[in-house]
Coordinates of C-alpha atoms in Angstrom, one line a residue:
X200 CA 162.3 -55.7 -12.7
X201 CA 162.9 -58.9 -14.7
X202 CA 164.9 -57.2 -17.4
X203 CA 168.3 -58.4 -18.8
X204 CA 171.0 -55.9 -17.9
X205 CA 174.6 -55.4 -18.9
X206 CA 177.7 -54.4 -17.0
X207 CA 177.3 -50.9 -18.3
X208 CA 173.8 -50.7 -16.8
X209 CA 175.3 -51.8 -13.4
X210 CA 178.0 -49.2 -13.7
X211 CA 175.5 -46.5 -14.5
X212 CA 173.5 -47.5 -11.4
X213 CA 176.6 -46.8 -9.3
X214 CA 177.0 -43.4 -10.9
X215 CA 173.4 -42.5 -10.3
X216 CA 173.5 -43.7 -6.7
X217 CA 176.6 -41.7 -5.9
X218 CA 175.7 -38.5 -7.7
X219 CA 175.6 -35.5 -5.4
X220 CA 173.8 -32.2 -6.0
X221 CA 176.0 -29.3 -7.0
X222 CA 173.3 -26.5 -7.2
X223 CA 174.4 -24.8 -4.0
X224 CA 176.7 -21.8 -4.3
X225 CA 179.6 -20.6 -2.2
X226 CA 182.1 -22.8 -0.4
X227 CA 179.5 -25.6 0.2
X228 CA 178.7 -25.7 -3.5
X229 CA 182.4 -25.8 -4.5
X230 CA 183.0 -28.6 -2.0
X231 CA 180.1 -30.6 -3.5
X232 CA 181.5 -30.0 -7.0
X233 CA 184.9 -31.4 -5.9
X234 CA 183.2 -34.3 -4.3
X235 CA 181.2 -35.0 -7.4
X236 CA 184.3 -34.9 -9.5
X237 CA 186.0 -37.4 -7.3
X238 CA 182.9 -39.6 -7.4
X239 CA 182.8 -39.6 -11.3
X240 CA 186.5 -40.5 -11.4
X241 CA 185.8 -43.4 -9.0
X242 CA 182.8 -44.6 -11.1
X243 CA 184.9 -44.5 -14.3
X244 CA 187.7 -46.5 -12.5
X245 CA 185.1 -48.9 -11.2
X246 CA 183.9 -49.7 -14.7
X247 CA 187.4 -50.7 -15.8
X248 CA 187.1 -53.9 -13.7
X249 CA 184.8 -55.0 -16.5
X250 CA 186.8 -53.8 -19.5
X251 CA 190.4 -54.6 -18.5
X252 CA 192.0 -58.0 -18.1
X253 CA 194.4 -58.9 -15.4
X254 CA 194.7 -58.6 -11.6
X255 CA 196.1 -55.3 -10.2
X256 CA 199.0 -55.3 -7.8
X257 CA 198.5 -53.0 -4.8
X258 CA 201.6 -51.8 -3.0
X259 CA 201.0 -50.2 0.4
X260 CA 203.6 -48.3 2.4
X261 CA 203.0 -47.1 6.0
X262 CA 204.8 -44.1 7.3
X263 CA 204.3 -43.4 11.0
X264 CA 205.2 -40.2 12.8
X265 CA 207.9 -40.7 15.4
X266 CA 206.6 -40.8 19.0
X267 CA 203.0 -41.5 18.0
X268 CA 202.1 -44.0 20.8
X269 CA 199.4 -42.0 22.6
X270 CA 198.5 -39.7 19.7
X271 CA 200.0 -39.0 16.4
X272 CA 199.5 -39.7 12.7
X273 CA 200.1 -42.4 10.1
X274 CA 200.4 -41.8 6.4
X275 CA 199.3 -44.6 4.0
X276 CA 200.7 -44.5 0.5
X277 CA 198.9 -46.6 -2.1
X278 CA 200.0 -47.5 -5.5
X279 CA 198.4 -49.8 -8.1
X280 CA 199.7 -51.4 -11.3
X281 CA 198.3 -54.0 -13.7
X282 CA 200.7 -55.9 -16.0
X283 CA 200.1 -55.8 -19.7
X284 CA 198.0 -58.5 -21.3
X285 CA 197.2 -59.7 -24.8
X286 CA 195.6 -56.8 -26.7
X287 CA 195.9 -54.4 -23.7
X288 CA 199.5 -53.2 -23.4
X289 CA 198.6 -50.2 -21.3
X290 CA 196.3 -50.3 -18.2
X291 CA 194.4 -47.6 -16.5
X292 CA 193.7 -47.5 -12.8
X293 CA 190.7 -49.3 -11.4
X294 CA 188.7 -48.5 -8.2
X295 CA 190.2 -50.3 -5.3
X296 CA 188.6 -50.0 -1.8
X297 CA 191.4 -50.5 0.7
X298 CA 190.0 -51.4 4.1
X299 CA 192.8 -50.9 6.7
X300 CA 193.1 -51.0 10.4
X301 CA 196.0 -50.8 12.9
X302 CA 197.3 -52.8 15.8
X303 CA 199.7 -51.7 18.6
X304 CA 203.1 -53.1 17.7
X305 CA 203.8 -54.2 21.3
X306 CA 200.5 -55.4 22.7
X307 CA 198.5 -56.2 19.6
X308 CA 195.5 -54.2 20.8
X309 CA 193.5 -52.3 18.1
X310 CA 194.3 -48.7 17.4
X311 CA 191.4 -46.6 16.2
X312 CA 192.0 -44.0 13.5
X313 CA 190.2 -41.4 11.4
X314 CA 190.9 -39.6 8.2
X315 CA 192.7 -36.4 8.7
X316 CA 191.4 -33.1 7.3
X317 CA 194.3 -33.1 4.8
X318 CA 193.3 -36.4 3.2
X319 CA 191.7 -36.5 -0.3
X320 CA 188.4 -37.6 1.2
X321 CA 188.3 -36.5 4.9
X322 CA 185.8 -38.4 7.0
X323 CA 183.8 -37.6 10.1
X324 CA 185.0 -36.9 13.6
X325 CA 184.6 -40.4 14.9
X326 CA 187.5 -42.9 15.3
X327 CA 187.1 -46.3 13.8
X328 CA 189.0 -49.6 14.0
X329 CA 188.7 -50.0 10.2
X330 CA 188.6 -47.2 7.6
X331 CA 188.2 -47.7 3.8
X332 CA 190.6 -45.7 1.6
X333 CA 189.4 -45.6 -2.1
X334 CA 192.2 -45.7 -4.7
X335 CA 190.9 -44.7 -8.1
X336 CA 194.1 -43.4 -9.5
X337 CA 197.6 -44.8 -9.9
X338 CA 198.8 -43.4 -6.6
X339 CA 197.2 -41.8 -3.5
X340 CA 198.3 -40.8 0.0
X341 CA 196.1 -40.6 3.0
X342 CA 196.8 -39.0 6.4
X343 CA 195.2 -40.8 9.4
X344 CA 195.0 -39.6 12.9
X345 CA 195.5 -42.1 15.8
X346 CA 193.1 -41.9 18.7
X347 CA 194.7 -41.0 22.0
X348 CA 195.5 -44.1 24.0
X349 CA 195.1 -44.1 27.8
X350 CA 197.9 -45.9 29.6
X351 CA 197.5 -47.2 33.2
X352 CA 201.1 -46.3 33.9
X353 CA 203.9 -44.4 32.2
X354 CA 205.8 -46.5 29.7
X355 CA 209.3 -45.2 29.0
X356 CA 209.3 -47.1 25.7
X357 CA 205.9 -45.9 24.6
X358 CA 207.3 -43.3 22.1
X359 CA 209.3 -46.1 20.3
X360 CA 206.3 -48.4 19.7
X361 CA 204.9 -48.6 16.2
X362 CA 201.6 -49.6 14.8
X363 CA 201.2 -52.6 12.5
X364 CA 198.8 -52.2 9.5
X365 CA 196.1 -54.8 8.7
X366 CA 195.4 -54.1 5.0
X367 CA 192.6 -55.3 2.8
X368 CA 190.4 -56.4 5.8
X369 CA 187.6 -58.6 4.8
X370 CA 189.2 -59.0 1.3
X371 CA 187.9 -55.6 0.4
X372 CA 189.4 -55.9 -3.1
X373 CA 190.6 -58.8 -5.3
X374 CA 194.1 -57.7 -5.8
X375 CA 197.7 -58.9 -5.3
X376 CA 198.9 -57.2 -2.1
X377 CA 202.4 -56.0 -1.3
X378 CA 202.9 -54.3 2.1
X379 CA 206.3 -52.7 2.2
X380 CA 208.6 -53.4 5.2
X381 CA 206.2 -55.9 6.8
X382 CA 208.3 -58.8 8.1
X383 CA 207.9 -61.9 10.1
X384 CA 207.4 -60.2 13.5
X385 CA 204.6 -58.0 12.1
X386 CA 203.0 -61.0 10.4
X387 CA 203.2 -63.0 13.7
X388 CA 201.5 -60.2 15.5
X389 CA 198.7 -60.0 13.0
X390 CA 198.3 -63.8 13.1
X391 CA 197.9 -63.7 16.9
X392 CA 195.9 -60.5 17.5
X393 CA 194.1 -59.3 14.4
X394 CA 190.3 -59.4 14.8
X395 CA 189.8 -59.6 11.0
X396 CA 189.5 -63.4 10.2
X397 CA 190.7 -62.9 6.6
X398 CA 193.9 -61.0 7.5
X399 CA 194.6 -63.4 10.4
X400 CA 194.6 -66.3 7.8
X401 CA 196.6 -64.3 5.3
X402 CA 199.2 -63.4 7.9
X403 CA 199.6 -67.1 8.9
X404 CA 199.9 -68.1 5.2
X405 CA 202.5 -65.4 4.4
X406 CA 204.5 -66.3 7.6
X407 CA 204.5 -70.0 6.7
X408 CA 205.6 -69.2 3.2
X409 CA 208.4 -67.0 4.5
X410 CA 209.6 -69.7 6.9
X411 CA 209.6 -72.3 4.1
X412 CA 211.5 -70.1 1.7
X413 CA 214.0 -69.1 4.5
X414 CA 214.6 -72.8 5.3
X415 CA 215.1 -73.6 1.6
X416 CA 217.7 -70.8 1.3
X417 CA 219.5 -72.0 4.4
X418 CA 219.5 -75.6 3.2
X419 CA 220.8 -74.5 -0.3
X420 CA 223.6 -72.4 1.3
X421 CA 224.7 -75.3 3.5
X422 CA 224.6 -77.7 0.6
X423 CA 226.7 -75.3 -1.5
X424 CA 229.3 -74.9 1.2
X425 CA 229.6 -78.7 1.7
X426 CA 229.9 -79.3 -2.1
X427 CA 232.6 -76.7 -2.3

């Protein structure tokens, strides 16, 4: 409308756009009230991107149920932390949309998932290759259901295969990412098979950095042995 606006005006627009009605009574009304409470927390956390300095560090841990090749569940634990800066020794959580997908750990094929009913914000009934998990507090845990996978023939090692997480697809949030227990083999699989161009590039960069650091450690160890 040609008017000059502030960051607070933009934040309020997000609040208004995501406000849900809570007039209904009964179970449906209570569910809407809980949803509205979560939306208000998310909007407040979103506004902190404009009031807090520093870049959050997002730590992601994937916990897979044993024997979840054809069906099963995956738990995603999220934690955020922002280091103190000048004038802001304590930081509050910001809203971080975490776009995540999964690949078969053996074949690299995409595994579709959906939010389980026990998750903080359960989704619909459809399975998707990428789901967005909002993190508006310091920590959160989401339970995801893996879609049943049809195999052409029985694989005796199927129950031992794991899924590999592709986190922050499309650079869904400007944060520093740490994925626990994701080593060179998982990075190589993401670099080769991930359909998300951003994470394919990130996996290749992280794998190259790991190779360089590993070579430097080996060279340093050999040099120390020779010097001794």
